[in-house]
PDB file of C-alpha atoms in Angstrom:
ATOM      1  CA  MET A   1      14.957  54.716  19.054  1.00 66.00           C
ATOM      2  CA  LEU A   2      12.499  53.635  16.346  1.00 81.00           C
ATOM      3  CA  PHE A   3       9.767  52.476  18.748  1.00 89.00           C
ATOM      4  CA  PRO A   4       9.503  53.271  22.524  1.00 90.00           C
ATOM      5  CA  ASP A   5      11.173  50.840  24.795  1.00 91.00           C
ATOM      6  CA  PHE A   6       9.276  48.760  27.217  1.00 89.00           C
ATOM      7  CA  PRO A   7      10.183  46.133  29.853  1.00 90.00           C
ATOM      8  CA  ARG A   8      10.525  42.643  28.582  1.00 93.00           C
ATOM      9  CA  VAL A   9       7.573  40.366  29.659  1.00 95.00           C
ATOM     10  CA  VAL A  10       6.291  36.856  29.058  1.00 95.00           C
ATOM     11  CA  TYR A  11       2.583  36.747  28.229  1.00 96.00           C
ATOM     12  CA  GLU A  12       0.646  34.022  29.951  1.00 96.00           C
ATOM     13  CA  LYS A  13      -1.926  34.329  27.141  1.00 96.00           C
ATOM     14  CA  ASN A  14       0.510  34.242  24.397  1.00 96.00           C
ATOM     15  CA  PRO A  15      -0.943  35.829  21.310  1.00 96.00           C
ATOM     16  CA  LEU A  16       1.692  34.363  18.855  1.00 96.00           C
ATOM     17  CA  LYS A  17       0.432  32.214  16.167  1.00 95.00           C
ATOM     18  CA  GLU A  18       3.817  31.239  14.799  1.00 97.00           C
ATOM     19  CA  VAL A  19       7.302  32.580  14.733  1.00 97.00           C
ATOM     20  CA  ILE A  20       9.870  31.716  11.961  1.00 98.00           C
ATOM     21  CA  CYS A  21      13.549  32.591  11.408  1.00 98.00           C
ATOM     22  CA  GLN A  22      14.743  32.091   7.798  1.00 97.00           C
ATOM     23  CA  LEU A  23      18.413  32.334   6.653  1.00 98.00           C
ATOM     24  CA  ALA A  24      19.029  32.351   2.810  1.00 97.00           C
ATOM     25  CA  PHE A  25      22.311  31.720   1.212  1.00 97.00           C
ATOM     26  CA  PRO A  26      23.776  31.236  -2.328  1.00 97.00           C
ATOM     27  CA  SER A  27      22.298  27.991  -3.792  1.00 96.00           C
ATOM     28  CA  ILE A  28      23.906  24.793  -2.592  1.00 96.00           C
ATOM     29  CA  LEU A  29      22.935  22.172  -5.101  1.00 94.00           C
ATOM     30  CA  ARG A  30      24.142  19.199  -2.967  1.00 94.00           C
ATOM     31  CA  VAL A  31      21.206  20.044  -0.650  1.00 93.00           C
ATOM     32  CA  ASP A  32      18.809  19.477  -3.470  1.00 87.00           C
ATOM     33  CA  SER A  33      20.485  16.596  -5.252  1.00 87.00           C
ATOM     34  CA  GLU A  34      20.921  14.137  -2.365  1.00 89.00           C
ATOM     35  CA  PRO A  35      19.025  13.361   0.841  1.00 90.00           C
ATOM     36  CA  PRO A  36      20.556  15.101   3.879  1.00 94.00           C
ATOM     37  CA  VAL A  37      21.421  11.863   5.625  1.00 96.00           C
ATOM     38  CA  LYS A  38      24.286  13.195   7.789  1.00 97.00           C
ATOM     39  CA  PHE A  39      22.419  16.245   8.683  1.00 97.00           C
ATOM     40  CA  GLN A  40      19.432  14.187   9.848  1.00 97.00           C
ATOM     41  CA  GLU A  41      21.628  12.049  11.954  1.00 97.00           C
ATOM     42  CA  ALA A  42      23.084  15.075  13.567  1.00 97.00           C
ATOM     43  CA  ILE A  43      19.624  16.580  14.668  1.00 97.00           C
ATOM     44  CA  ARG A  44      17.488  13.585  14.789  1.00 97.00           C
ATOM     45  CA  ALA A  45      17.351  13.255  18.574  1.00 96.00           C
ATOM     46  CA  GLN A  46      15.692  16.564  18.808  1.00 96.00           C
ATOM     47  CA  TYR A  47      13.857  16.643  15.455  1.00 97.00           C
ATOM     48  CA  PRO A  48      12.925  12.953  14.716  1.00 97.00           C
ATOM     49  CA  ILE A  49       9.980  13.387  12.365  1.00 97.00           C
ATOM     50  CA  TYR A  50      11.191  13.735   8.800  1.00 97.00           C
ATOM     51  CA  LYS A  51       9.227  14.867   5.710  1.00 95.00           C
ATOM     52  CA  GLU A  52      10.348  15.652   2.213  1.00 93.00           C
ATOM     53  CA  GLU A  53       8.221  17.822  -0.208  1.00 88.00           C
ATOM     54  CA  GLN A  54       8.532  20.522  -2.904  1.00 79.00           C
ATOM     55  CA  THR A  55       9.051  24.002  -1.724  1.00 70.00           C
ATOM     56  CA  THR A  56       6.028  25.129  -3.486  1.00 62.00           C
ATOM     57  CA  ASN A  57       3.878  22.817  -1.099  1.00 52.00           C
ATOM     58  CA  ILE A  58       5.449  24.294   2.125  1.00 56.00           C
ATOM     59  CA  ARG A  59       2.841  25.669   4.420  1.00 54.00           C
ATOM     60  CA  PHE A  60       3.409  27.240   7.760  1.00 54.00           C
ATOM     61  CA  ASN A  61       0.656  27.798  10.362  1.00 55.00           C
ATOM     62  CA  PHE A  62      -0.028  31.540   9.368  1.00 49.00           C
ATOM     63  CA  PRO A  63      -3.821  32.492   8.960  1.00 52.00           C
ATOM     64  CA  THR A  64      -4.820  32.712   5.384  1.00 53.00           C
ATOM     65  CA  GLU A  65      -4.450  36.621   5.317  1.00 48.00           C
ATOM     66  CA  ALA A  66      -0.857  36.278   6.502  1.00 49.00           C
ATOM     67  CA  GLN A  67       0.039  33.527   4.086  1.00 51.00           C
ATOM     68  CA  ALA A  68      -1.205  35.751   1.232  1.00 49.00           C
ATOM     69  CA  GLN A  69       1.516  38.335   2.161  1.00 51.00           C
ATOM     70  CA  ASN A  70       4.241  35.757   2.953  1.00 53.00           C
ATOM     71  CA  PRO A  71       7.640  37.224   2.088  1.00 56.00           C
ATOM     72  CA  LEU A  72       9.508  33.945   2.812  1.00 58.00           C
ATOM     73  CA  LEU A  73      11.871  32.675   0.186  1.00 57.00           C
ATOM     74  CA  LEU A  74      10.307  29.653  -1.476  1.00 56.00           C
ATOM     75  CA  ARG A  75      11.797  28.646  -4.751  1.00 61.00           C
ATOM     76  CA  GLY A  76      11.455  25.401  -6.749  1.00 59.00           C
ATOM     77  CA  GLY A  77      13.231  22.287  -5.530  1.00 78.00           C
ATOM     78  CA  ASN A  78      13.256  19.788  -2.686  1.00 89.00           C
ATOM     79  CA  ALA A  79      12.479  20.793   0.861  1.00 93.00           C
ATOM     80  CA  TYR A  80      13.371  18.784   3.775  1.00 96.00           C
ATOM     81  CA  ARG A  81      11.484  19.279   7.134  1.00 96.00           C
ATOM     82  CA  PHE A  82      12.599  17.814  10.508  1.00 97.00           C
ATOM     83  CA  SER A  83      10.152  18.316  13.365  1.00 97.00           C
ATOM     84  CA  SER A  84      10.011  17.692  17.042  1.00 97.00           C
ATOM     85  CA  GLU A  85       8.058  14.751  18.210  1.00 97.00           C
ATOM     86  CA  ASP A  86       5.190  17.046  19.357  1.00 96.00           C
ATOM     87  CA  LEU A  87       5.284  18.923  15.879  1.00 96.00           C
ATOM     88  CA  ASN A  88       5.745  22.293  17.565  1.00 96.00           C
ATOM     89  CA  TRP A  89       9.202  22.826  16.176  1.00 98.00           C
ATOM     90  CA  THR A  90      10.381  22.374  12.674  1.00 97.00           C
ATOM     91  CA  ILE A  91      13.567  22.736  10.931  1.00 98.00           C
ATOM     92  CA  SER A  92      13.217  23.276   7.145  1.00 96.00           C
ATOM     93  CA  CYS A  93      16.115  23.410   4.626  1.00 96.00           C
ATOM     94  CA  THR A  94      16.487  23.670   0.818  1.00 95.00           C
ATOM     95  CA  ARG A  95      19.234  24.544  -1.414  1.00 95.00           C
ATOM     96  CA  ASP A  96      18.557  28.156  -0.717  1.00 95.00           C
ATOM     97  CA  PHE A  97      17.673  28.399   2.933  1.00 96.00           C
ATOM     98  CA  ILE A  98      17.410  26.984   6.365  1.00 97.00           C
ATOM     99  CA  ALA A  99      14.594  28.000   8.727  1.00 97.00           C
ATOM    100  CA  LEU A 100      13.186  27.286  12.197  1.00 98.00           C
ATOM    101  CA  SER A 101       9.518  27.692  12.823  1.00 97.00           C
ATOM    102  CA  THR A 102       7.533  27.103  16.009  1.00 97.00           C
ATOM    103  CA  THR A 103       3.951  27.334  17.222  1.00 96.00           C
ATOM    104  CA  GLN A 104       5.071  27.317  20.752  1.00 95.00           C
ATOM    105  CA  TYR A 105       7.090  30.387  21.244  1.00 96.00           C
ATOM    106  CA  THR A 106       7.688  31.523  24.844  1.00 93.00           C
ATOM    107  CA  ARG A 107      10.807  33.704  24.944  1.00 94.00           C
ATOM    108  CA  TRP A 108      13.661  34.708  22.621  1.00 96.00           C
ATOM    109  CA  GLU A 109      16.298  32.704  24.413  1.00 96.00           C
ATOM    110  CA  ASP A 110      14.442  29.402  24.139  1.00 96.00           C
ATOM    111  CA  PHE A 111      13.697  30.021  20.461  1.00 97.00           C
ATOM    112  CA  LYS A 112      17.337  30.899  19.619  1.00 97.00           C
ATOM    113  CA  GLY A 113      18.407  27.880  21.647  1.00 96.00           C
ATOM    114  CA  HIS A 114      16.312  25.606  19.464  1.00 97.00           C
ATOM    115  CA  PHE A 115      18.065  27.024  16.328  1.00 97.00           C
ATOM    116  CA  GLN A 116      21.758  27.234  17.378  1.00 97.00           C
ATOM    117  CA  ASP A 117      22.595  23.564  17.341  1.00 96.00           C
ATOM    118  CA  PRO A 118      20.840  22.645  14.061  1.00 97.00           C
ATOM    119  CA  LEU A 119      22.275  25.732  12.349  1.00 98.00           C
ATOM    120  CA  SER A 120      25.841  24.976  13.449  1.00 97.00           C
ATOM    121  CA  LYS A 121      25.583  21.406  12.189  1.00 97.00           C
ATOM    122  CA  PHE A 122      24.095  22.575   8.868  1.00 98.00           C
ATOM    123  CA  ILE A 123      26.980  25.120   8.470  1.00 98.00           C
ATOM    124  CA  LYS A 124      29.463  22.350   9.236  1.00 97.00           C
ATOM    125  CA  GLU A 125      27.861  19.875   6.613  1.00 97.00           C
ATOM    126  CA  TYR A 126      27.186  22.280   3.797  1.00 97.00           C
ATOM    127  CA  ALA A 127      29.409  25.352   4.433  1.00 97.00           C
ATOM    128  CA  PRO A 128      27.356  28.226   3.182  1.00 97.00           C
ATOM    129  CA  PRO A 129      29.806  31.093   2.544  1.00 97.00           C
ATOM    130  CA  PHE A 130      27.445  33.777   3.914  1.00 98.00           C
ATOM    131  CA  PHE A 131      23.779  34.624   4.101  1.00 98.00           C
ATOM    132  CA  THR A 132      21.922  36.643   1.497  1.00 97.00           C
ATOM    133  CA  ARG A 133      18.790  37.273   3.380  1.00 96.00           C
ATOM    134  CA  VAL A 134      18.254  37.178   7.231  1.00 97.00           C
ATOM    135  CA  GLY A 135      14.611  37.086   8.229  1.00 97.00           C
ATOM    136  CA  LEU A 136      12.662  36.933  11.503  1.00 97.00           C
ATOM    137  CA  ARG A 137       8.854  36.940  11.454  1.00 97.00           C
ATOM    138  CA  TYR A 138       6.392  37.133  14.258  1.00 97.00           C
ATOM    139  CA  VAL A 139       2.582  36.561  13.580  1.00 97.00           C
ATOM    140  CA  ASP A 140       0.353  37.721  16.487  1.00 97.00           C
ATOM    141  CA  ILE A 141      -3.403  37.180  16.710  1.00 96.00           C
ATOM    142  CA  ILE A 142      -5.427  39.501  19.124  1.00 96.00           C
ATOM    143  CA  ASN A 143      -8.703  37.504  19.970  1.00 94.00           C
ATOM    144  CA  ARG A 144     -10.988  39.674  21.860  1.00 93.00           C
ATOM    145  CA  HIS A 145     -13.087  36.672  23.158  1.00 92.00           C
ATOM    146  CA  GLU A 146     -10.113  34.788  24.516  1.00 93.00           C
ATOM    147  CA  LEU A 147      -9.042  37.912  26.385  1.00 95.00           C
ATOM    148  CA  GLY A 148     -12.404  38.684  27.853  1.00 95.00           C
ATOM    149  CA  LEU A 149     -12.741  41.784  25.922  1.00 94.00           C
ATOM    150  CA  ASP A 150     -15.719  41.004  23.760  1.00 90.00           C
ATOM    151  CA  SER A 151     -17.479  44.230  24.296  1.00 89.00           C
ATOM    152  CA  GLU A 152     -14.466  46.349  23.677  1.00 92.00           C
ATOM    153  CA  PRO A 153     -14.157  48.238  20.399  1.00 92.00           C
ATOM    154  CA  TRP A 154     -10.980  47.998  18.503  1.00 93.00           C
ATOM    155  CA  HIS A 155     -10.007  51.582  18.967  1.00 92.00           C
ATOM    156  CA  GLU A 156      -9.930  50.923  22.714  1.00 95.00           C
ATOM    157  CA  LEU A 157      -7.512  48.030  22.180  1.00 96.00           C
ATOM    158  CA  LEU A 158      -5.200  49.226  19.417  1.00 96.00           C
ATOM    159  CA  SER A 159      -2.961  52.250  19.242  1.00 95.00           C
ATOM    160  CA  PRO A 160      -4.211  54.990  16.980  1.00 92.00           C
ATOM    161  CA  TYR A 161      -1.471  54.397  14.562  1.00 89.00           C
ATOM    162  CA  ILE A 162      -2.749  50.833  13.906  1.00 92.00           C
ATOM    163  CA  ALA A 163      -6.573  51.242  14.398  1.00 91.00           C
ATOM    164  CA  GLY A 164      -7.007  53.550  11.452  1.00 88.00           C
ATOM    165  CA  GLU A 165     -10.620  53.242  10.141  1.00 88.00           C
ATOM    166  CA  LEU A 166     -11.589  51.144  13.122  1.00 90.00           C
ATOM    167  CA  SER A 167     -11.178  54.377  15.230  1.00 87.00           C
ATOM    168  CA  TYR A 168     -14.377  55.758  13.622  1.00 86.00           C
ATOM    169  CA  PRO A 169     -17.282  54.307  15.727  1.00 81.00           C
ATOM    170  CA  GLU A 170     -19.932  54.947  13.178  1.00 82.00           C
ATOM    171  CA  ILE A 171     -18.434  52.244  10.788  1.00 84.00           C
ATOM    172  CA  ALA A 172     -16.157  50.160  13.124  1.00 81.00           C
ATOM    173  CA  ASP A 173     -18.899  47.715  13.996  1.00 79.00           C
ATOM    174  CA  HIS A 174     -19.738  47.199  10.170  1.00 84.00           C
ATOM    175  CA  VAL A 175     -16.244  46.643   8.827  1.00 86.00           C
ATOM    176  CA  LEU A 176     -16.037  43.060   7.259  1.00 83.00           C
ATOM    177  CA  SER A 177     -12.482  43.451   5.837  1.00 86.00           C
ATOM    178  CA  CYS A 178      -9.567  45.501   6.781  1.00 89.00           C
ATOM    179  CA  ALA A 179      -5.957  44.974   5.459  1.00 92.00           C
ATOM    180  CA  ASN A 180      -3.008  47.242   5.840  1.00 94.00           C
ATOM    181  CA  GLN A 181       0.707  47.054   4.876  1.00 95.00           C
ATOM    182  CA  LEU A 182       3.630  49.178   6.023  1.00 93.00           C
ATOM    183  CA  ILE A 183       7.208  48.963   5.174  1.00 95.00           C
ATOM    184  CA  ILE A 184       9.737  50.675   7.494  1.00 93.00           C
ATOM    185  CA  GLY A 185      13.411  51.017   6.886  1.00 93.00           C
ATOM    186  CA  VAL A 186      15.664  50.201   9.993  1.00 87.00           C
ATOM    187  CA  GLY A 187      18.867  52.306  10.238  1.00 74.00           C
ATOM    188  CA  GLN A 188      21.518  52.283   7.584  1.00 67.00           C
ATOM    189  CA  SER A 189      21.902  48.450   7.354  1.00 72.00           C
ATOM    190  CA  GLY A 190      19.398  47.976   4.655  1.00 84.00           C
ATOM    191  CA  ALA A 191      17.088  46.211   7.080  1.00 93.00           C
ATOM    192  CA  LYS A 192      13.442  46.683   6.921  1.00 95.00           C
ATOM    193  CA  ILE A 193      10.160  45.826   8.628  1.00 95.00           C
ATOM    194  CA  LEU A 194       7.182  44.522   6.698  1.00 96.00           C
ATOM    195  CA  LEU A 195       4.126  45.009   8.818  1.00 96.00           C
ATOM    196  CA  ASN A 196       0.887  43.611   7.717  1.00 96.00           C
ATOM    197  CA  HIS A 197      -2.093  44.129   9.928  1.00 96.00           C
ATOM    198  CA  GLY A 198      -5.757  44.006   9.848  1.00 95.00           C
ATOM    199  CA  LEU A 199      -9.020  42.008  10.680  1.00 93.00           C
ATOM    200  CA  VAL A 200      -9.085  38.175  10.445  1.00 91.00           C
ATOM    201  CA  SER A 201     -12.244  36.011  10.603  1.00 84.00           C
ATOM    202  CA  ASN A 202     -12.608  33.589  13.439  1.00 77.00           C
ATOM    203  CA  LYS A 203     -15.711  31.819  12.226  1.00 70.00           C
ATOM    204  CA  GLY A 204     -17.943  33.983  10.110  1.00 60.00           C
ATOM    205  CA  ASN A 205     -18.711  37.442   8.701  1.00 61.00           C
ATOM    206  CA  ASN A 206     -20.061  39.016  11.856  1.00 62.00           C
ATOM    207  CA  PRO A 207     -17.574  41.843  12.910  1.00 60.00           C
ATOM    208  CA  ALA A 208     -17.965  40.639  16.471  1.00 65.00           C
ATOM    209  CA  ASP A 209     -16.231  37.429  15.463  1.00 78.00           C
ATOM    210  CA  PHE A 210     -13.145  39.059  14.047  1.00 89.00           C
ATOM    211  CA  SER A 211      -9.683  38.954  15.600  1.00 94.00           C
ATOM    212  CA  TYR A 212      -6.776  41.319  14.706  1.00 95.00           C
ATOM    213  CA  LEU A 213      -3.680  40.240  12.860  1.00 96.00           C
ATOM    214  CA  ILE A 214      -0.264  41.813  13.658  1.00 97.00           C
ATOM    215  CA  ASP A 215       2.247  40.209  11.283  1.00 97.00           C
ATOM    216  CA  CYS A 216       5.807  41.502  11.421  1.00 96.00           C
ATOM    217  CA  ASP A 217       8.672  40.418   9.132  1.00 97.00           C
ATOM    218  CA  PHE A 218      12.056  41.838  10.031  1.00 96.00           C
ATOM    219  CA  SER A 219      14.675  41.175   7.434  1.00 96.00           C
ATOM    220  CA  THR A 220      17.800  42.363   5.456  1.00 95.00           C
ATOM    221  CA  GLU A 221      19.070  41.302   2.129  1.00 94.00           C
ATOM    222  CA  GLN A 222      22.432  42.835   2.650  1.00 94.00           C
ATOM    223  CA  LYS A 223      25.333  40.245   2.829  1.00 95.00           C
ATOM    224  CA  THR A 224      25.579  38.809   6.429  1.00 96.00           C
ATOM    225  CA  GLU A 225      28.757  36.987   7.476  1.00 97.00           C
ATOM    226  CA  ILE A 226      28.074  33.635   9.273  1.00 97.00           C
ATOM    227  CA  ALA A 227      29.662  35.005  12.405  1.00 96.00           C
ATOM    228  CA  ASP A 228      27.299  38.021  12.473  1.00 96.00           C
ATOM    229  CA  VAL A 229      23.948  36.293  11.986  1.00 97.00           C
ATOM    230  CA  TYR A 230      23.024  36.062  15.775  1.00 96.00           C
ATOM    231  CA  ASN A 231      23.640  39.828  16.141  1.00 95.00           C
ATOM    232  CA  ARG A 232      21.238  40.433  13.244  1.00 94.00           C
ATOM    233  CA  ILE A 233      18.386  38.335  14.567  1.00 96.00           C
ATOM    234  CA  ASP A 234      18.984  39.593  18.150  1.00 96.00           C
ATOM    235  CA  ASP A 235      18.343  43.181  16.778  1.00 93.00           C
ATOM    236  CA  PHE A 236      15.282  42.092  15.036  1.00 95.00           C
ATOM    237  CA  ASN A 237      13.923  40.477  18.113  1.00 95.00           C
ATOM    238  CA  GLY A 238      14.384  43.702  19.994  1.00 93.00           C
ATOM    239  CA  TYR A 239      12.416  45.631  17.361  1.00 93.00           C
ATOM    240  CA  SER A 240       9.822  42.962  17.426  1.00 94.00           C
ATOM    241  CA  ARG A 241       9.102  43.297  21.031  1.00 94.00           C
ATOM    242  CA  ARG A 242       8.922  47.148  20.988  1.00 95.00           C
ATOM    243  CA  LEU A 243       6.738  47.104  17.776  1.00 96.00           C
ATOM    244  CA  PHE A 244       4.142  44.826  19.173  1.00 96.00           C
ATOM    245  CA  ARG A 245       3.866  46.862  22.341  1.00 96.00           C
ATOM    246  CA  TRP A 246       3.638  49.990  20.164  1.00 95.00           C
ATOM    247  CA  CYS A 247       0.596  48.421  18.342  1.00 96.00           C
ATOM    248  CA  ILE A 248      -1.540  47.674  21.385  1.00 97.00           C
ATOM    249  CA  LYS A 249      -2.952  49.668  24.216  1.00 96.00           C
ATOM    250  CA  ASP A 250      -2.517  48.872  27.889  1.00 96.00           C
ATOM    251  CA  LYS A 251      -6.002  47.195  27.991  1.00 97.00           C
ATOM    252  CA  VAL A 252      -4.713  44.424  25.684  1.00 97.00           C
ATOM    253  CA  HIS A 253      -1.360  44.252  27.255  1.00 97.00           C
ATOM    254  CA  ASP A 254      -2.946  43.693  30.702  1.00 97.00           C
ATOM    255  CA  ALA A 255      -5.430  41.177  29.422  1.00 97.00           C
ATOM    256  CA  LEU A 256      -2.484  39.069  28.050  1.00 97.00           C
ATOM    257  CA  HIS A 257      -1.229  38.736  31.589  1.00 97.00           C
ATOM    258  CA  PRO A 258       2.240  40.046  31.418  1.00 96.00           C
ATOM    259  CA  GLN A 259       4.858  38.392  33.700  1.00 95.00           C
ATOM    260  CA  PRO A 260       8.242  39.962  34.162  1.00 90.00           C
ATOM    261  CA  LEU A 261      11.347  37.889  33.238  1.00 83.00           C
TER     262      LEU A 261
END
């Protein structure tokens, strides 16, 4: 197993900033050339807020540091966004992809449940032949103040594989910027994990005000048949749970108040 396994939990103090699943397919020009009237009607009860924009203007709720490393597919053309009334859930589609993003992630089954109906209706309306990229991205922010860990040094909170330079006490309290990127191959399927992690500023340049970003994008660019997509993202979700737990020490895990499922 690539990362050690841990029991599934739900964190009361959820560190997730945003979760997004994006499925890319060969370009469907009809999506770009006419308003998605039938698709909107099919999902409007759940996603009543509509907005149209250019793909280059799409912004998710990632921190600035995470947006700079954004691997999401964003080509030119029209983008259609359908959001829940509370704006916590959004379906985005273009001629190249459909995606679900949320800022209120609780557990995998709930997230997947929000995607299944819109995805099935999109497939019925536009009939993509297969998926060219399947991606699932989790962006976590470890905020020491919110967890009551203000006085704890980062090397006491992060695993040694992640803490890096912050493990050296003589400089850790003086580091003003720290960004790391790691790409990990997953099995023989062509899947990979793009892990970006490092310090992010809460409000200033005082090291005590920094939080820690753990940004994991799980993806494959191998052809994925429509019927196989949920197996793909289920696997990615399993990796995400184990990877996050591998990144943090028990002190952070306990401070997040884990609850068994």
